[in-house]
XYZ file of C-alpha atoms in Angstrom:
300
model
C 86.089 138.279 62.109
C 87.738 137.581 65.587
C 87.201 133.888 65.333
C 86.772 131.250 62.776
C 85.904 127.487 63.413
C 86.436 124.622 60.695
C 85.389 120.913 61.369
C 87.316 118.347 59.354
C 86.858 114.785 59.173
C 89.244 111.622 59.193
C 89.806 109.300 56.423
C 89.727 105.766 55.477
C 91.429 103.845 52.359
C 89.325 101.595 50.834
C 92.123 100.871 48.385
C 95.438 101.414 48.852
C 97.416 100.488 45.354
C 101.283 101.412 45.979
C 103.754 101.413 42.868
C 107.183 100.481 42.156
C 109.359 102.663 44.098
C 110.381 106.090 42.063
C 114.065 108.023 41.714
C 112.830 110.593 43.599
C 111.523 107.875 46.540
C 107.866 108.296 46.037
C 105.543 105.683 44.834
C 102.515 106.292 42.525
C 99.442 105.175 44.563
C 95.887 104.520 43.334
C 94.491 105.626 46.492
C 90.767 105.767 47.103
C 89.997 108.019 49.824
C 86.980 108.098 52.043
C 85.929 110.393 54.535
C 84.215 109.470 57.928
C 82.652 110.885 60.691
C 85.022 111.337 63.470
C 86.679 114.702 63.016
C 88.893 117.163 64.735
C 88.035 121.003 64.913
C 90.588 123.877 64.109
C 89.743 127.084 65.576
C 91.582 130.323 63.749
C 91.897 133.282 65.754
C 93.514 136.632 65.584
C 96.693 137.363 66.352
C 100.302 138.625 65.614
C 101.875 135.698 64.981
C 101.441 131.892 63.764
C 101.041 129.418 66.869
C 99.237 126.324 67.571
C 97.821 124.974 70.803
C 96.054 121.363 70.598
C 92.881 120.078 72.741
C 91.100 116.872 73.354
C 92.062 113.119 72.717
C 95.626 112.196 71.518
C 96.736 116.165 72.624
C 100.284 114.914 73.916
C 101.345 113.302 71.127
C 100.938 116.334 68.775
C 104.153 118.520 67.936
C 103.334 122.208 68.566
C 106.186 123.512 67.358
C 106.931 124.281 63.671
C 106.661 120.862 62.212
C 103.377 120.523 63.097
C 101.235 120.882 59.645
C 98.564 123.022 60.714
C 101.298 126.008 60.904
C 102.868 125.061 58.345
C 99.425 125.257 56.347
C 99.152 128.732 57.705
C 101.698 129.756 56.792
C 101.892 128.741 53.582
C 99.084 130.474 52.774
C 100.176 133.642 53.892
C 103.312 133.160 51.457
C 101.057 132.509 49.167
C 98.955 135.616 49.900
C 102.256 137.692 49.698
C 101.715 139.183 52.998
C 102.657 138.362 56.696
C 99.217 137.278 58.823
C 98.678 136.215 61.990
C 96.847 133.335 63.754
C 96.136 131.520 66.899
C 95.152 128.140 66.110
C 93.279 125.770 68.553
C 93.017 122.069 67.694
C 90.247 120.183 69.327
C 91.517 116.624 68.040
C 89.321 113.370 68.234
C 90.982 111.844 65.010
C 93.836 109.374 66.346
C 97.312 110.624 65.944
C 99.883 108.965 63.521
C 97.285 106.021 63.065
C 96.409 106.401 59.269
C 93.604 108.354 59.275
C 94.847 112.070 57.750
C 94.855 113.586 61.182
C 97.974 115.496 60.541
C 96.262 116.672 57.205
C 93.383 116.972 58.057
C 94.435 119.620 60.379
C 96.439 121.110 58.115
C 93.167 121.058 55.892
C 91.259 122.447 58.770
C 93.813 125.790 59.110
C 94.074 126.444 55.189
C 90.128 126.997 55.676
C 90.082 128.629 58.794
C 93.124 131.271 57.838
C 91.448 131.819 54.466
C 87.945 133.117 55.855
C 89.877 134.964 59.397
C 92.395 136.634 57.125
C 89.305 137.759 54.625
C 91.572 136.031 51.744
C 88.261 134.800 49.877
C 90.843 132.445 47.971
C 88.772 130.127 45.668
C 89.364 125.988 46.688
C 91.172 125.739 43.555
C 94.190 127.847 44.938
C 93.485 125.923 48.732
C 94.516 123.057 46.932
C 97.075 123.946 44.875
C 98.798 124.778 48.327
C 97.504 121.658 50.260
C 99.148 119.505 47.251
C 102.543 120.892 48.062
C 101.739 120.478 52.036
C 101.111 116.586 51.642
C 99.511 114.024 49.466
C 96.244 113.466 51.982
C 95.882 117.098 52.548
C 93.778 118.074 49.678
C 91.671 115.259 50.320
C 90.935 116.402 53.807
C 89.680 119.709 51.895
C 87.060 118.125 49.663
C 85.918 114.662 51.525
C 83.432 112.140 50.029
C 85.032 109.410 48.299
C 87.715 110.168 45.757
C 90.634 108.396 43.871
C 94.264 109.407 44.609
C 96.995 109.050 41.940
C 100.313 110.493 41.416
C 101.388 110.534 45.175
C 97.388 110.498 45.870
C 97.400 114.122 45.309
C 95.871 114.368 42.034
C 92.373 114.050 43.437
C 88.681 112.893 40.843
C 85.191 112.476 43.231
C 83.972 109.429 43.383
C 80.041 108.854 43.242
C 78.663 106.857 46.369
C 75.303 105.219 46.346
C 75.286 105.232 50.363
C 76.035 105.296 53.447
C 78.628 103.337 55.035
C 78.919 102.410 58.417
C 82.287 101.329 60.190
C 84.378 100.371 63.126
C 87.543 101.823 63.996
C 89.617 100.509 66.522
C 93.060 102.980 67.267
C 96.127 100.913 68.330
C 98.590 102.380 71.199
C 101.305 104.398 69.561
C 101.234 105.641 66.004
C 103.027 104.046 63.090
C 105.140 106.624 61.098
C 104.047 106.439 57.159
C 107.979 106.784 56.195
C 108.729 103.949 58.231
C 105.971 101.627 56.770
C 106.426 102.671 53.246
C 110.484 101.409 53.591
C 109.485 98.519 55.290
C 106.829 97.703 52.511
C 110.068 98.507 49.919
C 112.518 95.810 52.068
C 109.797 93.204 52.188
C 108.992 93.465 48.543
C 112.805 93.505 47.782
C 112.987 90.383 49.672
C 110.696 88.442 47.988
C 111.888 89.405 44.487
C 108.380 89.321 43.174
C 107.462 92.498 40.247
C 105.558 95.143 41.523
C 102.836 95.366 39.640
C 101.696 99.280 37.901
C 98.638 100.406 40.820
C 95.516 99.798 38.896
C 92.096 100.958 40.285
C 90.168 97.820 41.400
C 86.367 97.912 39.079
C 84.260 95.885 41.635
C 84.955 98.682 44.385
C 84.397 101.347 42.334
C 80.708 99.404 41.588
C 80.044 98.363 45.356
C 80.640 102.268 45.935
C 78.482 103.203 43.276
C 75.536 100.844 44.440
C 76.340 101.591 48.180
C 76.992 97.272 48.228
C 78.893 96.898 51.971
C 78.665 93.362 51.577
C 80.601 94.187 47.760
C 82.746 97.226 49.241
C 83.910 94.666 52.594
C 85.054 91.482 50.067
C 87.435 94.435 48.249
C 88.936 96.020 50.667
C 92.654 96.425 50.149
C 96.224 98.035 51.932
C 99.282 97.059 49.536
C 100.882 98.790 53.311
C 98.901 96.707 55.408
C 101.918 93.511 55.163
C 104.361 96.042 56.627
C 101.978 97.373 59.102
C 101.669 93.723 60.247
C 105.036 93.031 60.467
C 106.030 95.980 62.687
C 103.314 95.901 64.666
C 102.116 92.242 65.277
C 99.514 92.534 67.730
C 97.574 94.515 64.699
C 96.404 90.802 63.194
C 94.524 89.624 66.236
C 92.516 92.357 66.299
C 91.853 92.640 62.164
C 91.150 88.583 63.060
C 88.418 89.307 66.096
C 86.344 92.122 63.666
C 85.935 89.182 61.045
C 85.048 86.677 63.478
C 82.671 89.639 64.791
C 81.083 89.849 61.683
C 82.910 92.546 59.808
C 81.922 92.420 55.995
C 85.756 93.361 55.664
C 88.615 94.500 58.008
C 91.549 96.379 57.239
C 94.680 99.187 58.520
C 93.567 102.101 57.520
C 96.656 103.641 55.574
C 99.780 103.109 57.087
C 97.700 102.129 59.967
C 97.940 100.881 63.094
C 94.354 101.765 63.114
C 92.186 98.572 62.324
C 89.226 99.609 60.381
C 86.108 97.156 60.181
C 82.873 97.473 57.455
C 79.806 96.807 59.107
C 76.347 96.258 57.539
C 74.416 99.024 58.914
C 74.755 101.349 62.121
C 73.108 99.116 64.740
C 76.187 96.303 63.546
C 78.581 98.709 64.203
C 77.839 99.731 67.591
C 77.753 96.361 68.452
C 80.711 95.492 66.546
C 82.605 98.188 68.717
C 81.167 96.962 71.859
C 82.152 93.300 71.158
C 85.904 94.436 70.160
C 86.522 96.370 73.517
C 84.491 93.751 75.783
C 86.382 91.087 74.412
C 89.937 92.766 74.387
C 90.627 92.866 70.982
C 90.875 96.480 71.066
C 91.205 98.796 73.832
C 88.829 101.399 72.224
C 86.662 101.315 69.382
C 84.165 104.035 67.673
C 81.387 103.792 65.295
C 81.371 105.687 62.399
C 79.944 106.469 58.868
C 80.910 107.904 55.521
C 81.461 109.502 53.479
C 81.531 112.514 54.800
C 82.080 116.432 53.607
C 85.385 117.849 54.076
C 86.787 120.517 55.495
C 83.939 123.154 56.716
C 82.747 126.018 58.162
C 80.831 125.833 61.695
């Protein structure tokens, strides 16, 4: 096979529980995932040596060299393998860069896939994850999609049943927001207050407005333990989470470490409007329907 083609989608985090800060500088998370339908495309093929090229929306702001994750995800699977491979990868990105989402990851997600089938590996998703773990703690995510629960550092994955679909708004901010940065300024502000961090406990009303496929339940529960830090280093995030409510949003939210403002409509005709209201209005320069959840990482 000369060619192989993966479409992976972006994420949302319908609850983001963070922990006490760790020796080793993580923070145990109860972090429930869910995927959504904007997605970039990795495109594996053959070659002599590991490289990345990157397409489409958000192209310039993606590293190409070898930090970026997608050859790192290569690569570590030919390690893995035990034998030196070869790939040309080709990112067609529409998920927003460095904006909470997984985009990173889910590219990363996106190559472990691709590489596996181009290279004729036939490694089981078992071993896919195993590596993904080590790669980052949204990448195995990005592998499965759905809706899933996150603990440890949100790597130690369990599906979550979902009685529906779900229909959102998201609304990318200019610039990305780097997770390190918004995890140490969640640490200083929580410092600062003096208050006990509380042990990350999985909240039982989302996990039943899932379940039933309740927006109106699923948008009252929403919650980012990151989304204070978010706020405070980028402002101009809270006029815009402000305009979806006042647009009718059943809840609105950053999505991860954001900046990306994420808004729960009631069904798909509410979110298109929702969008168009949020860019018409200024409260977000761009803003795209979507639904979930979603499969991961696939085969096209």
């Amino acid at each position: 096979m000369s060619s192989v083609t993966v479409r992976v989608p972006a994420k949302v985090n319908v609850q983001l529980s963070v922990g006490p800060l760790r020796e080793d500088s993580y923070h145990d998370l109860v972090n429930v995932f869910h995927a959504v339908s904007i997605f970039d495309e990795v495109v594996a093929k053959e070659s002599e040596s590991i490289t990345v090229r990157v397409n489409g929306k958000w192209s310039d702001q993606v590293p190409v060299d070898d930090s970026n994750l997608a050859i790192r995800a290569a690569r570590a699977l030919a390690k893995h393998a035990g034998r030196t491979y070869g790939a040309d990868l080709v990112i067609n990105k529409d998920i927003p860069v460095a904006g909470g989402m997984a985009g990173g990851s889910a590219d990363a997600a996106g190559a472990l896939v691709a590489c596996n089938e181009l290279w004729g590996l036939g490694l089981p998703l078992e071993d896919l994850m195993e590596i993904a773990g080590d790669l980052g703690s949204d990448v195995p995510f990005s592998l499965i999609g759905g809706t899933a629960v996150g603990t440890g550092r949100g790597e130690q994955l369990s599906e979550l049943p979902t009685g529906g679909t779900f229909h959102w708004v998201f609304a990318p901010a200019t610039g990305g927001l780097s997770t390190a940065s918004v995890y140490a300024e969640c640490d200083r502000l929580r410092q600062a207050s003096g208050a006990e961090v509380p042990w990350p406990q999985l909240n039982d009303s989302l996990m039943e407005a899932l379940g039933t496929g309740d927006a109106y339940a699923l948008g009252s529960n929403l919650s980012n333990d990151l989304q204070a830090a978010a706020l405070t280093l980028r402002p101009e995030l809270g006029p815009t989470l402000d305009a979806g409510r006042q647009h009718g949003a059943l809840g609105a939210i950053v999505s991860g470490s954001g900046p990306t403002c994420a808004f729960l409509a009631i069904d798909a005709t509410h979110a298109r409007d929702l969008a168009e209201s949020l860019t018409a209005t200024g409260a977000a320069r761009t803003a795209v329907a979507a639904h979930g959840p979603v499969q991961g990482a696939v085969l096209i």
